[in-house]
Amino acid sequence: MQIHNSDDTGIRMRGGYVNLKHILVTKPSDRGIRYSDGWEGNGQFWAILTDVDDSIGLNGRDTDESPRTSDAVMSNVTVIGPNVVGNGPGDTEGVQVRDGAKGEFHNFIVTGFDDSFRNRSENGDMILKNSAVFGNGGDGDDDGLHSSVQDDYRDAANNNSEDEIALTDIFVGVSTTNSSNASTLGEFFEAANFTGAVSPDNDWTLGWTLNFDGTTRE
């Protein structure tokens, strides 16, 4: 499924147990993908591209009114920000978890934002492993891999990297340097031992989706 040039958030999950695979969100005017209200699903092979200078690519947020805590698991996701497809990083975040939400993020690529990952959750236990963040930050800042309540994302045990990964067509490209096999996360997940959403050897976006500029991907 592709959501292109939406007038608000590209996709939003409000609770439930829905699983999503092979998702492309391009040019949302607000968040790329947002989950809240106790979403407990799974996601694999997502690509999010946003050029909005105050945007969040992927946002998890539970409020005091949420019926339960969101605690989703996602793998093989590429999030591209306005430093790549817009006019600089702006005040943006690639992935943000806040208030009471949780989340597990595996085999991610996040580039082109002010902050790559931001944890502002009161639960304080966002899991980030086997992921690559690079080309983020502005005005001489570091890569933006930080948290308000956690500081272990750079620990060797989490196997995250800040080395650049070559991408073509803005978002196509993967790496096996610090990846893990997604199939170990549960039955929903396909075997994919690489970081990122779209492999050049198996580009699932060709022939049915639009490029960032609205032309057909061929």
CSV table of C-alpha atoms in Angstrom, one decimal:
chain,number,residue,atom,x,y,z
A,1,MET,CA,0.0,0.0,0.0
A,2,GLN,CA,1.2,3.5,-0.8
A,3,ILE,CA,-0.1,6.8,0.7
A,4,HIS,CA,1.1,9.8,-1.4
A,5,ASN,CA,0.8,13.5,-0.8
A,6,SER,CA,-1.7,13.1,2.1
A,7,ASP,CA,-3.3,16.2,3.7
A,8,ASP,CA,-2.4,15.0,7.2
A,9,THR,CA,-0.8,11.9,8.7
A,10,GLY,CA,-0.1,9.2,6.1
A,11,ILE,CA,-1.2,6.2,8.1
A,12,ARG,CA,-2.5,6.1,11.7
A,13,MET,CA,-3.2,3.1,13.9
A,14,ARG,CA,-5.5,3.8,16.8
A,15,GLY,CA,-5.3,0.7,19.0
A,16,GLY,CA,-6.0,-2.8,17.8
A,17,TYR,CA,-3.7,-5.6,16.6
A,18,VAL,CA,-3.4,-4.8,12.9
A,19,ASN,CA,-0.2,-5.9,11.1
A,20,LEU,CA,1.2,-4.0,8.1
A,21,LYS,CA,3.7,-5.1,5.5
A,22,HIS,CA,5.0,-3.4,2.4
A,23,ILE,CA,4.0,0.2,3.1
A,24,LEU,CA,5.2,3.3,1.3
A,25,VAL,CA,4.3,6.8,2.6
A,26,THR,CA,5.5,9.8,0.5
A,27,LYS,CA,5.0,13.5,1.1
A,28,PRO,CA,2.7,13.5,4.1
A,29,SER,CA,1.8,17.0,5.3
A,30,ASP,CA,2.2,15.9,8.9
A,31,ARG,CA,3.4,12.6,10.4
A,32,GLY,CA,4.3,9.8,8.1
A,33,ILE,CA,3.0,6.9,10.3
A,34,ARG,CA,1.5,7.4,13.7
A,35,TYR,CA,0.4,4.8,16.2
A,36,SER,CA,-1.5,5.4,19.5
A,37,ASP,CA,-4.2,4.1,21.9
A,38,GLY,CA,-2.6,0.8,22.5
A,39,TRP,CA,-1.6,-0.5,19.1
A,40,GLU,CA,0.1,-3.8,19.5
A,41,GLY,CA,0.7,-4.9,15.9
A,42,ASN,CA,3.7,-5.7,13.8
A,43,GLY,CA,5.2,-3.9,10.8
A,44,GLN,CA,7.8,-4.9,8.2
A,45,PHE,CA,9.1,-3.3,5.0
A,46,TRP,CA,8.0,0.3,5.5
A,47,ALA,CA,9.4,3.3,3.7
A,48,ILE,CA,8.6,6.8,4.9
A,49,LEU,CA,9.7,9.9,3.0
A,50,THR,CA,8.8,13.4,4.3
A,51,ASP,CA,9.9,16.9,3.3
A,52,VAL,CA,8.0,18.8,6.0
A,53,ASP,CA,10.4,20.9,8.1
A,54,ASP,CA,8.6,20.2,11.4
A,55,SER,CA,7.6,16.6,10.8
A,56,ILE,CA,8.1,13.3,12.5
A,57,GLY,CA,8.5,10.3,10.3
A,58,LEU,CA,7.2,7.6,12.6
A,59,ASN,CA,5.5,8.6,15.8
A,60,GLY,CA,4.2,6.5,18.7
A,61,ARG,CA,2.1,8.3,21.3
A,62,ASP,CA,-0.3,7.2,24.1
A,63,THR,CA,-2.2,9.8,26.1
A,64,ASP,CA,-3.8,9.4,29.6
A,65,GLU,CA,-7.0,8.5,27.8
A,66,SER,CA,-5.4,5.6,25.9
A,67,PRO,CA,-7.1,2.3,26.8
A,68,ARG,CA,-3.8,0.5,27.0
A,69,THR,CA,-0.1,0.9,26.2
A,70,SER,CA,1.1,0.7,22.6
A,71,ASP,CA,3.8,-1.9,22.3
A,72,ALA,CA,4.4,-2.6,18.6
A,73,VAL,CA,7.3,-4.4,16.9
A,74,MET,CA,8.7,-3.1,13.6
A,75,SER,CA,11.6,-4.2,11.4
A,76,ASN,CA,13.1,-3.3,8.0
A,77,VAL,CA,12.0,0.3,7.9
A,78,THR,CA,13.6,3.2,6.1
A,79,VAL,CA,12.7,6.8,7.2
A,80,ILE,CA,13.9,9.6,5.0
A,81,GLY,CA,13.7,13.3,6.1
A,82,PRO,CA,13.8,16.8,4.6
A,83,ASN,CA,17.6,17.0,4.7
A,84,VAL,CA,17.5,14.5,1.8
A,85,VAL,CA,14.2,15.4,0.1
A,86,GLY,CA,13.5,18.9,1.4
A,87,ASN,CA,15.3,22.1,2.4
A,88,GLY,CA,17.4,21.0,5.4
A,89,PRO,CA,16.7,19.0,8.5
A,90,GLY,CA,14.5,21.7,10.2
A,91,ASP,CA,13.0,20.8,13.6
A,92,THR,CA,12.3,17.2,12.7
A,93,GLU,CA,12.6,13.7,14.2
A,94,GLY,CA,12.8,10.4,12.3
A,95,VAL,CA,11.3,8.3,15.0
A,96,GLN,CA,9.7,9.6,18.2
A,97,VAL,CA,8.0,7.7,21.0
A,98,ARG,CA,6.4,9.8,23.7
A,99,ASP,CA,4.1,9.9,26.7
A,100,GLY,CA,3.1,6.4,27.5
A,101,ALA,CA,3.9,4.6,24.3
A,102,LYS,CA,6.5,1.8,23.7
A,103,GLY,CA,8.0,0.3,20.6
A,104,GLU,CA,10.6,-2.1,19.3
A,105,PHE,CA,12.6,-0.9,16.3
A,106,HIS,CA,14.8,-3.4,14.5
A,107,ASN,CA,16.8,-3.1,11.2
A,108,PHE,CA,15.9,0.6,10.7
A,109,ILE,CA,17.6,3.2,8.4
A,110,VAL,CA,16.9,6.8,9.5
A,111,THR,CA,18.5,9.7,7.7
A,112,GLY,CA,17.8,13.3,6.8
A,113,PHE,CA,16.3,14.5,10.1
A,114,ASP,CA,17.4,16.8,12.9
A,115,ASP,CA,17.1,14.0,15.5
A,116,SER,CA,17.1,10.4,14.2
A,117,PHE,CA,15.5,8.7,17.2
A,118,ARG,CA,13.9,10.5,20.1
A,119,ASN,CA,12.4,8.7,23.2
A,120,ARG,CA,10.2,10.9,25.4
A,121,SER,CA,8.1,8.1,26.7
A,122,GLU,CA,7.2,7.9,30.4
A,123,ASN,CA,7.7,4.1,30.1
A,124,GLY,CA,11.3,4.7,29.1
A,125,ASP,CA,11.9,1.3,27.5
A,126,MET,CA,12.0,1.9,23.7
A,127,ILE,CA,14.0,-0.9,22.1
A,128,LEU,CA,16.4,0.1,19.2
A,129,LYS,CA,18.6,-2.6,17.8
A,130,ASN,CA,20.6,-3.4,14.6
A,131,SER,CA,19.8,-0.1,13.0
A,132,ALA,CA,21.6,2.6,11.1
A,133,VAL,CA,21.3,6.4,11.6
A,134,PHE,CA,23.4,8.8,9.5
A,135,GLY,CA,23.2,12.1,7.8
A,136,ASN,CA,21.1,13.6,10.6
A,137,GLY,CA,21.6,16.7,12.7
A,138,GLY,CA,22.1,20.3,11.8
A,139,ASP,CA,24.2,23.3,12.7
A,140,GLY,CA,27.1,21.1,13.7
A,141,ASP,CA,25.0,18.9,16.1
A,142,ASP,CA,25.8,15.2,16.4
A,143,ASP,CA,23.7,12.5,14.7
A,144,GLY,CA,20.7,13.1,17.0
A,145,LEU,CA,20.7,9.5,18.4
A,146,HIS,CA,19.5,10.4,21.9
A,147,SER,CA,16.7,10.0,24.4
A,148,SER,CA,15.2,12.0,27.2
A,149,VAL,CA,15.0,8.9,29.4
A,150,GLN,CA,17.4,6.3,27.9
A,151,ASP,CA,21.1,6.5,27.0
A,152,ASP,CA,22.0,3.0,25.9
A,153,TYR,CA,21.3,3.2,22.2
A,154,ARG,CA,25.0,3.4,21.4
A,155,ASP,CA,25.9,0.4,23.6
A,156,ALA,CA,27.6,-2.3,21.7
A,157,ALA,CA,25.0,-4.9,22.7
A,158,ASN,CA,22.4,-3.0,20.6
A,159,ASN,CA,24.5,-3.2,17.5
A,160,ASN,CA,23.4,0.2,16.1
A,161,SER,CA,25.6,2.0,13.5
A,162,GLU,CA,26.1,5.6,12.4
A,163,ASP,CA,27.9,4.6,9.2
A,164,GLU,CA,26.4,5.8,5.9
A,165,ILE,CA,24.5,3.3,3.7
A,166,ALA,CA,24.4,4.0,0.0
A,167,LEU,CA,20.8,4.7,-1.2
A,168,THR,CA,19.5,5.0,-4.7
A,169,ASP,CA,16.1,6.5,-5.8
A,170,ILE,CA,16.2,8.2,-2.4
A,171,PHE,CA,15.2,5.2,-0.3
A,172,VAL,CA,16.4,2.0,-2.0
A,173,GLY,CA,19.2,0.3,-0.3
A,174,VAL,CA,20.1,-2.0,2.6
A,175,SER,CA,23.0,-3.2,4.6
A,176,THR,CA,24.0,-6.4,6.3
A,177,THR,CA,26.8,-4.8,8.3
A,178,ASN,CA,24.9,-4.7,11.6
A,179,SER,CA,21.6,-6.4,10.8
A,180,SER,CA,19.7,-9.2,12.4
A,181,ASN,CA,17.3,-11.7,10.8
A,182,ALA,CA,13.8,-10.3,11.2
A,183,SER,CA,12.2,-13.8,11.3
A,184,THR,CA,13.5,-14.2,14.9
A,185,LEU,CA,11.0,-11.6,16.0
A,186,GLY,CA,7.9,-13.7,15.4
A,187,GLU,CA,5.8,-15.6,12.8
A,188,PHE,CA,4.6,-12.4,11.1
A,189,PHE,CA,8.1,-11.4,10.0
A,190,GLU,CA,9.7,-12.6,6.8
A,191,ALA,CA,13.4,-13.8,6.8
A,192,ALA,CA,15.3,-10.6,6.0
A,193,ASN,CA,18.8,-10.3,7.3
A,194,PHE,CA,19.4,-6.7,6.4
A,195,THR,CA,18.9,-3.2,7.6
A,196,GLY,CA,16.4,-1.1,5.7
A,197,ALA,CA,13.1,-1.6,3.8
A,198,VAL,CA,13.8,-1.9,0.1
A,199,SER,CA,16.6,-4.1,-1.3
A,200,PRO,CA,17.8,-3.3,-4.8
A,201,ASP,CA,17.7,-7.1,-5.4
A,202,ASN,CA,14.0,-7.2,-4.6
A,203,ASP,CA,12.4,-3.8,-5.0
A,204,TRP,CA,8.8,-4.3,-4.1
A,205,THR,CA,7.9,-0.7,-4.9
A,206,LEU,CA,8.5,-1.0,-8.7
A,207,GLY,CA,5.5,-0.9,-11.1
A,208,TRP,CA,2.8,0.1,-8.7
A,209,THR,CA,3.9,3.1,-6.7
A,210,LEU,CA,4.8,6.7,-7.3
A,211,ASN,CA,8.1,8.4,-6.8
A,212,PHE,CA,8.5,11.3,-4.5
A,213,ASP,CA,7.8,13.7,-7.4
A,214,GLY,CA,4.6,11.8,-8.4
A,215,THR,CA,6.0,10.0,-11.4
A,216,THR,CA,5.5,6.2,-11.7
A,217,ARG,CA,8.2,4.0,-10.3
A,218,GLU,CA,9.5,1.8,-13.1
